[in-house]
PDB file of C-alpha atoms in Angstrom:
ATOM      1  CA  MET A  85     -12.046  21.722  -8.594  1.00  0.00           C
ATOM      2  CA  PHE A  86      -8.565  21.566  -7.069  1.00  0.00           C
ATOM      3  CA  GLU A  87      -7.360  25.146  -6.544  1.00  0.00           C
ATOM      4  CA  PHE A  88      -4.104  24.667  -8.450  1.00  0.00           C
ATOM      5  CA  GLU A  89      -6.027  23.373 -11.466  1.00  0.00           C
ATOM      6  CA  ARG A  90      -8.445  26.300 -11.205  1.00  0.00           C
ATOM      7  CA  ASN A  91      -5.574  28.784 -11.281  1.00  0.00           C
ATOM      8  CA  LYS A  92      -3.827  26.901 -14.078  1.00  0.00           C
ATOM      9  CA  ASP A  93      -7.004  26.985 -16.160  1.00  0.00           C
ATOM     10  CA  TYR A  94      -7.432  30.704 -15.488  1.00  0.00           C
ATOM     11  CA  PHE A  95      -3.891  31.612 -16.567  1.00  0.00           C
ATOM     12  CA  SER A  96      -4.103  29.313 -19.580  1.00  0.00           C
ATOM     13  CA  LYS A  97      -7.035  31.384 -20.809  1.00  0.00           C
ATOM     14  CA  ILE A  98      -5.369  34.714 -19.977  1.00  0.00           C
ATOM     15  CA  LEU A  99      -2.119  33.736 -21.735  1.00  0.00           C
ATOM     16  CA  GLU A 100      -3.942  31.875 -24.523  1.00  0.00           C
ATOM     17  CA  GLU A 101      -1.557  28.980 -24.087  1.00  0.00           C
ATOM     18  CA  ASN A 102      -1.811  25.419 -22.773  1.00  0.00           C
ATOM     19  CA  LEU A 103       0.190  25.335 -19.530  1.00  0.00           C
ATOM     20  CA  ILE A 104       1.764  21.957 -18.864  1.00  0.00           C
ATOM     21  CA  ILE A 105       2.905  22.600 -15.275  1.00  0.00           C
ATOM     22  CA  GLN A 106       1.597  19.787 -13.037  1.00  0.00           C
ATOM     23  CA  LYS A 107       2.146  21.201  -9.550  1.00  0.00           C
ATOM     24  CA  PRO A 108       3.227  24.390  -7.744  1.00  0.00           C
ATOM     25  CA  ILE A 109       6.989  24.986  -7.817  1.00  0.00           C
ATOM     26  CA  LEU A 110       9.152  27.279  -5.677  1.00  0.00           C
ATOM     27  CA  ASP A 111      12.831  27.831  -6.457  1.00  0.00           C
ATOM     28  CA  VAL A 112      14.659  28.426  -3.170  1.00  0.00           C
ATOM     29  CA  ASN A 113      18.226  28.070  -4.443  1.00  0.00           C
ATOM     30  CA  LYS A 114      19.008  31.775  -3.998  1.00  0.00           C
ATOM     31  CA  ILE A 115      17.707  31.842  -0.413  1.00  0.00           C
ATOM     32  CA  GLN A 116      20.354  31.306   2.251  1.00  0.00           C
ATOM     33  CA  ARG A 117      20.310  27.960   4.038  1.00  0.00           C
ATOM     34  CA  PHE A 118      19.846  27.753   7.794  1.00  0.00           C
ATOM     35  CA  ASP A 119      23.039  26.788   9.598  1.00  0.00           C
ATOM     36  CA  PHE A 120      21.690  23.911  11.667  1.00  0.00           C
ATOM     37  CA  ARG A 121      24.008  21.303  13.170  1.00  0.00           C
ATOM     38  CA  ASN A 122      21.813  18.295  12.326  1.00  0.00           C
ATOM     39  CA  GLU A 123      19.166  17.193   9.844  1.00  0.00           C
ATOM     40  CA  TYR A 124      15.711  18.173  11.038  1.00  0.00           C
ATOM     41  CA  ILE A 125      11.949  17.787  10.795  1.00  0.00           C
ATOM     42  CA  VAL A 126       9.651  20.835  10.700  1.00  0.00           C
ATOM     43  CA  ILE A 127       6.505  21.009  12.833  1.00  0.00           C
ATOM     44  CA  PHE A 128       3.897  23.615  11.856  1.00  0.00           C
ATOM     45  CA  PRO A 129       1.258  23.780  14.636  1.00  0.00           C
ATOM     46  CA  GLY A 130      -0.624  26.896  13.503  1.00  0.00           C
ATOM     47  CA  ALA A 131      -3.890  27.428  11.613  1.00  0.00           C
ATOM     48  CA  ASN A 132      -6.288  30.375  11.469  1.00  0.00           C
ATOM     49  CA  ASP A 133      -9.343  28.331  12.452  1.00  0.00           C
ATOM     50  CA  PRO A 134      -9.185  26.664  15.911  1.00  0.00           C
ATOM     51  CA  LYS A 135     -11.076  23.664  14.493  1.00  0.00           C
ATOM     52  CA  ARG A 136      -8.076  23.031  12.218  1.00  0.00           C
ATOM     53  CA  ARG A 137      -5.474  23.171  15.016  1.00  0.00           C
ATOM     54  CA  TRP A 138      -4.201  19.861  16.331  1.00  0.00           C
ATOM     55  CA  SER A 139      -3.501  20.242  20.049  1.00  0.00           C
ATOM     56  CA  PRO A 140      -0.052  21.140  21.439  1.00  0.00           C
ATOM     57  CA  GLU A 141      -0.258  17.983  23.565  1.00  0.00           C
ATOM     58  CA  LYS A 142      -0.563  15.762  20.484  1.00  0.00           C
ATOM     59  CA  PHE A 143       2.243  17.565  18.681  1.00  0.00           C
ATOM     60  CA  SER A 144       4.386  17.158  21.809  1.00  0.00           C
ATOM     61  CA  MET A 145       3.846  13.388  21.849  1.00  0.00           C
ATOM     62  CA  VAL A 146       4.880  13.130  18.203  1.00  0.00           C
ATOM     63  CA  ILE A 147       7.991  15.254  18.778  1.00  0.00           C
ATOM     64  CA  ILE A 148       8.995  13.172  21.796  1.00  0.00           C
ATOM     65  CA  HIS A 149       8.671  10.052  19.637  1.00  0.00           C
ATOM     66  CA  ILE A 150      10.899  11.589  16.954  1.00  0.00           C
ATOM     67  CA  LEU A 151      13.596  12.693  19.404  1.00  0.00           C
ATOM     68  CA  LYS A 152      13.577   9.347  21.193  1.00  0.00           C
ATOM     69  CA  ASN A 153      13.716   7.139  18.092  1.00  0.00           C
ATOM     70  CA  TYR A 154      15.574   9.167  15.441  1.00  0.00           C
ATOM     71  CA  ASN A 155      18.654  11.357  15.166  1.00  0.00           C
ATOM     72  CA  PHE A 156      16.755  14.254  13.600  1.00  0.00           C
ATOM     73  CA  ASP A 157      16.304  17.548  15.433  1.00  0.00           C
ATOM     74  CA  VAL A 158      12.904  19.273  15.338  1.00  0.00           C
ATOM     75  CA  THR A 159      12.135  22.864  14.335  1.00  0.00           C
ATOM     76  CA  ILE A 160       8.757  24.434  15.099  1.00  0.00           C
ATOM     77  CA  ALA A 161       7.808  27.012  12.462  1.00  0.00           C
ATOM     78  CA  GLY A 162       4.964  29.458  12.021  1.00  0.00           C
ATOM     79  CA  SER A 163       3.967  33.078  12.464  1.00  0.00           C
ATOM     80  CA  LYS A 164       4.488  35.145  15.603  1.00  0.00           C
ATOM     81  CA  ASP A 165       0.892  34.257  16.521  1.00  0.00           C
ATOM     82  CA  ASP A 166       1.982  30.613  16.806  1.00  0.00           C
ATOM     83  CA  PHE A 167       4.823  31.396  19.219  1.00  0.00           C
ATOM     84  CA  THR A 168       2.781  30.760  22.376  1.00  0.00           C
ATOM     85  CA  ASN A 169       1.628  27.327  21.189  1.00  0.00           C
ATOM     86  CA  ALA A 170       5.195  26.523  20.192  1.00  0.00           C
ATOM     87  CA  GLU A 171       6.455  27.515  23.645  1.00  0.00           C
ATOM     88  CA  GLU A 172       3.823  25.280  25.237  1.00  0.00           C
ATOM     89  CA  ILE A 173       5.097  22.406  23.109  1.00  0.00           C
ATOM     90  CA  SER A 174       8.716  23.235  23.961  1.00  0.00           C
ATOM     91  CA  LYS A 175       8.032  23.258  27.707  1.00  0.00           C
ATOM     92  CA  SER A 176       6.331  19.883  27.436  1.00  0.00           C
ATOM     93  CA  VAL A 177       9.128  18.296  25.379  1.00  0.00           C
ATOM     94  CA  ARG A 178      12.121  19.902  27.161  1.00  0.00           C
ATOM     95  CA  SER A 179      14.912  19.135  24.740  1.00  0.00           C
ATOM     96  CA  ASP A 180      17.804  21.147  23.344  1.00  0.00           C
ATOM     97  CA  ARG A 181      17.149  19.359  20.030  1.00  0.00           C
ATOM     98  CA  LEU A 182      13.867  21.281  19.667  1.00  0.00           C
ATOM     99  CA  MET A 183      13.984  24.828  18.241  1.00  0.00           C
ATOM    100  CA  ASN A 184      11.191  27.413  18.140  1.00  0.00           C
ATOM    101  CA  TYR A 185      11.388  29.505  14.954  1.00  0.00           C
ATOM    102  CA  CYS A 186       7.829  30.853  15.052  1.00  0.00           C
ATOM    103  CA  GLY A 187       7.802  34.500  13.963  1.00  0.00           C
ATOM    104  CA  LYS A 188      11.495  34.373  13.046  1.00  0.00           C
ATOM    105  CA  THR A 189      11.270  33.672   9.300  1.00  0.00           C
ATOM    106  CA  SER A 190      10.061  35.578   6.280  1.00  0.00           C
ATOM    107  CA  LEU A 191       7.961  33.657   3.751  1.00  0.00           C
ATOM    108  CA  PRO A 192      10.991  33.011   1.481  1.00  0.00           C
ATOM    109  CA  GLN A 193      12.965  31.832   4.520  1.00  0.00           C
ATOM    110  CA  LEU A 194      10.094  29.546   5.515  1.00  0.00           C
ATOM    111  CA  ALA A 195      10.193  27.993   2.049  1.00  0.00           C
ATOM    112  CA  ARG A 196      13.943  27.397   2.455  1.00  0.00           C
ATOM    113  CA  LEU A 197      13.478  25.986   5.948  1.00  0.00           C
ATOM    114  CA  ILE A 198      10.910  23.480   4.682  1.00  0.00           C
ATOM    115  CA  SER A 199      12.929  22.728   1.545  1.00  0.00           C
ATOM    116  CA  ASP A 200      15.925  21.510   3.557  1.00  0.00           C
ATOM    117  CA  ALA A 201      13.840  19.496   6.052  1.00  0.00           C
ATOM    118  CA  LYS A 202      13.505  15.725   5.967  1.00  0.00           C
ATOM    119  CA  LEU A 203       9.778  15.983   6.638  1.00  0.00           C
ATOM    120  CA  LEU A 204       7.044  18.489   7.451  1.00  0.00           C
ATOM    121  CA  ILE A 205       4.250  17.688   9.912  1.00  0.00           C
ATOM    122  CA  SER A 206       1.582  20.360   9.721  1.00  0.00           C
ATOM    123  CA  ASN A 207      -2.011  21.318  10.226  1.00  0.00           C
ATOM    124  CA  ASP A 208      -3.989  22.012   7.053  1.00  0.00           C
ATOM    125  CA  THR A 209      -2.411  25.364   6.269  1.00  0.00           C
ATOM    126  CA  SER A 210      -0.006  27.134   3.896  1.00  0.00           C
ATOM    127  CA  ALA A 211       3.035  25.153   5.057  1.00  0.00           C
ATOM    128  CA  VAL A 212       1.660  22.059   3.323  1.00  0.00           C
ATOM    129  CA  HIS A 213       1.614  23.885  -0.025  1.00  0.00           C
ATOM    130  CA  PHE A 214       5.127  25.235   0.564  1.00  0.00           C
ATOM    131  CA  SER A 215       6.201  21.646   1.152  1.00  0.00           C
ATOM    132  CA  ALA A 216       4.514  20.421  -2.025  1.00  0.00           C
ATOM    133  CA  SER A 217       6.197  23.246  -3.961  1.00  0.00           C
ATOM    134  CA  VAL A 218       9.731  22.408  -2.775  1.00  0.00           C
ATOM    135  CA  ASN A 219       9.337  18.590  -2.933  1.00  0.00           C
ATOM    136  CA  THR A 220       9.631  17.948   0.788  1.00  0.00           C
ATOM    137  CA  PRO A 221       7.558  15.021   2.086  1.00  0.00           C
ATOM    138  CA  PHE A 222       4.743  16.105   4.390  1.00  0.00           C
ATOM    139  CA  ILE A 223       2.033  14.866   6.719  1.00  0.00           C
ATOM    140  CA  CYS A 224      -1.058  17.062   6.746  1.00  0.00           C
ATOM    141  CA  ILE A 225      -3.422  16.791   9.719  1.00  0.00           C
ATOM    142  CA  SER A 226      -6.788  18.025   8.444  1.00  0.00           C
ATOM    143  CA  ASN A 227     -10.395  18.232   9.613  1.00  0.00           C
ATOM    144  CA  GLY A 228     -11.473  18.063   5.957  1.00  0.00           C
ATOM    145  CA  ASN A 229     -12.089  21.779   5.502  1.00  0.00           C
ATOM    146  CA  HIS A 230     -12.420  22.608   1.756  1.00  0.00           C
ATOM    147  CA  PHE A 231     -11.941  18.969   0.774  1.00  0.00           C
ATOM    148  CA  GLY A 232     -11.158  18.670  -2.929  1.00  0.00           C
ATOM    149  CA  ARG A 233     -10.231  22.328  -3.295  1.00  0.00           C
ATOM    150  CA  PHE A 234      -6.967  22.504  -1.314  1.00  0.00           C
ATOM    151  CA  HIS A 235      -6.467  18.833  -0.417  1.00  0.00           C
ATOM    152  CA  PRO A 236      -5.733  16.075  -1.024  1.00  0.00           C
ATOM    153  CA  TYR A 237      -3.375  16.718  -3.929  1.00  0.00           C
ATOM    154  CA  PRO A 238      -4.424  14.779  -7.055  1.00  0.00           C
ATOM    155  CA  LYS A 239      -2.314  11.693  -7.813  1.00  0.00           C
ATOM    156  CA  GLU A 240      -1.049  13.140 -11.091  1.00  0.00           C
ATOM    157  CA  THR A 241       0.815  15.893  -9.203  1.00  0.00           C
ATOM    158  CA  ASP A 242       3.089  13.216  -7.714  1.00  0.00           C
ATOM    159  CA  VAL A 243       3.319  15.151  -4.451  1.00  0.00           C
ATOM    160  CA  LYS A 244       4.979  13.272  -1.572  1.00  0.00           C
ATOM    161  CA  GLY A 245       2.322  13.849   1.042  1.00  0.00           C
ATOM    162  CA  ILE A 246      -0.013  11.978   3.389  1.00  0.00           C
ATOM    163  CA  PHE A 247      -3.325  13.530   4.425  1.00  0.00           C
ATOM    164  CA  LEU A 248      -4.833  12.400   7.714  1.00  0.00           C
ATOM    165  CA  TYR A 249      -8.533  12.982   8.420  1.00  0.00           C
ATOM    166  CA  PRO A 250     -11.112  12.314  11.160  1.00  0.00           C
ATOM    167  CA  GLU A 251     -12.896   8.958  11.037  1.00  0.00           C
ATOM    168  CA  GLU A 252     -15.981  10.362   9.277  1.00  0.00           C
ATOM    169  CA  ILE A 253     -13.817  11.213   6.278  1.00  0.00           C
ATOM    170  CA  ARG A 254     -11.501   8.205   6.458  1.00  0.00           C
ATOM    171  CA  ASN A 255     -14.493   5.869   6.214  1.00  0.00           C
ATOM    172  CA  LEU A 256     -15.608   7.525   2.968  1.00  0.00           C
ATOM    173  CA  ILE A 257     -12.240   8.415   1.465  1.00  0.00           C
ATOM    174  CA  SER A 258     -12.967   6.394  -1.704  1.00  0.00           C
ATOM    175  CA  ASP A 259     -16.067   8.516  -2.389  1.00  0.00           C
ATOM    176  CA  GLY A 260     -14.365  11.764  -3.352  1.00  0.00           C
ATOM    177  CA  ASP A 261     -17.453  13.283  -4.973  1.00  0.00           C
ATOM    178  CA  TYR A 262     -19.475  12.893  -1.780  1.00  0.00           C
ATOM    179  CA  LEU A 263     -16.692  14.357   0.367  1.00  0.00           C
ATOM    180  CA  LYS A 264     -16.304  17.332  -1.975  1.00  0.00           C
ATOM    181  CA  THR A 265     -20.027  17.995  -1.710  1.00  0.00           C
ATOM    182  CA  LYS A 266     -20.162  17.630   2.085  1.00  0.00           C
ATOM    183  CA  TYR A 267     -16.881  19.313   3.055  1.00  0.00           C
ATOM    184  CA  GLY A 268     -15.922  21.339  -0.010  1.00  0.00           C
ATOM    185  CA  PHE A 269     -17.147  24.592   1.541  1.00  0.00           C
ATOM    186  CA  GLY A 270     -16.145  23.918   5.127  1.00  0.00           C
ATOM    187  CA  SER A 271     -15.946  21.359   7.913  1.00  0.00           C
ATOM    188  CA  ASP A 272     -16.958  21.459  11.566  1.00  0.00           C
ATOM    189  CA  LEU A 273     -15.192  18.191  12.377  1.00  0.00           C
ATOM    190  CA  ASP A 274     -12.712  18.345  15.244  1.00  0.00           C
ATOM    191  CA  VAL A 275      -9.176  17.744  13.968  1.00  0.00           C
ATOM    192  CA  ASN A 276      -8.280  16.373  17.413  1.00  0.00           C
ATOM    193  CA  GLN A 277     -10.274  13.255  16.616  1.00  0.00           C
ATOM    194  CA  ILE A 278      -7.101  12.232  14.767  1.00  0.00           C
ATOM    195  CA  ASP A 279      -4.988  10.192  17.164  1.00  0.00           C
ATOM    196  CA  GLU A 280      -1.264  10.817  17.433  1.00  0.00           C
ATOM    197  CA  SER A 281      -0.677   7.149  16.555  1.00  0.00           C
ATOM    198  CA  PHE A 282      -1.818   7.879  12.979  1.00  0.00           C
ATOM    199  CA  VAL A 283       0.778  10.641  12.651  1.00  0.00           C
ATOM    200  CA  ILE A 284       3.532   8.487  14.153  1.00  0.00           C
ATOM    201  CA  SER A 285       2.651   5.655  11.769  1.00  0.00           C
ATOM    202  CA  ALA A 286       2.773   8.047   8.801  1.00  0.00           C
ATOM    203  CA  LEU A 287       6.128   9.576   9.780  1.00  0.00           C
ATOM    204  CA  GLU A 288       7.628   6.106  10.268  1.00  0.00           C
ATOM    205  CA  LYS A 289       6.496   5.264   6.742  1.00  0.00           C
ATOM    206  CA  PHE A 290       8.501   8.218   5.406  1.00  0.00           C
ATOM    207  CA  LEU A 291      11.532   7.849   7.662  1.00  0.00           C
ATOM    208  CA  SER A 292      11.877   4.115   7.048  1.00  0.00           C
ATOM    209  CA  LYS A 293      12.928   5.049   3.496  1.00  0.00           C
ATOM    210  CA  GLU A 294      15.899   7.051   4.789  1.00  0.00           C
TER     211      GLU A 294
END
């Protein structure tokens, strides 16, 4: 069961009322905007489990593509534990249009940062759910961990997100019941099986609408 639906069902029973909310919602209007000079894309390279972390090299190639082909700046976000990975990416990209904000935002500030972004590109982690909650388009790079529980978002939520998976999952994506059974409690697939070309193709799909 999708986690949002599980929580919705739980609170419906506690409150003895039928909740009609269709997706998570965060109101960031009272949180101060970041004073950035240009529109930007957020990159979130962190994840607790190393098997869910796309490599800094792959993120760097995507960022270089963005900076070369679009006028958007790029902001790397995450916790202070992600700062080293972000610095590795920054040294590889070498651009004054790339900013490292890892460890520099509170959770409310992170929500605001993502809310004002044109797009989020993230590993399968909390940033994806922030993005869904503030209606920012996102690309989630996932090894399939907890498939069906935290991702992909059901169609009825109308979330503007693309989920990218390793080939083993892509080949069976129409068989959701099987994937929930096989990966619903964990996945050992290597997220780095996902080529950067898939992410670039997905971001071009979003940015072509701008």
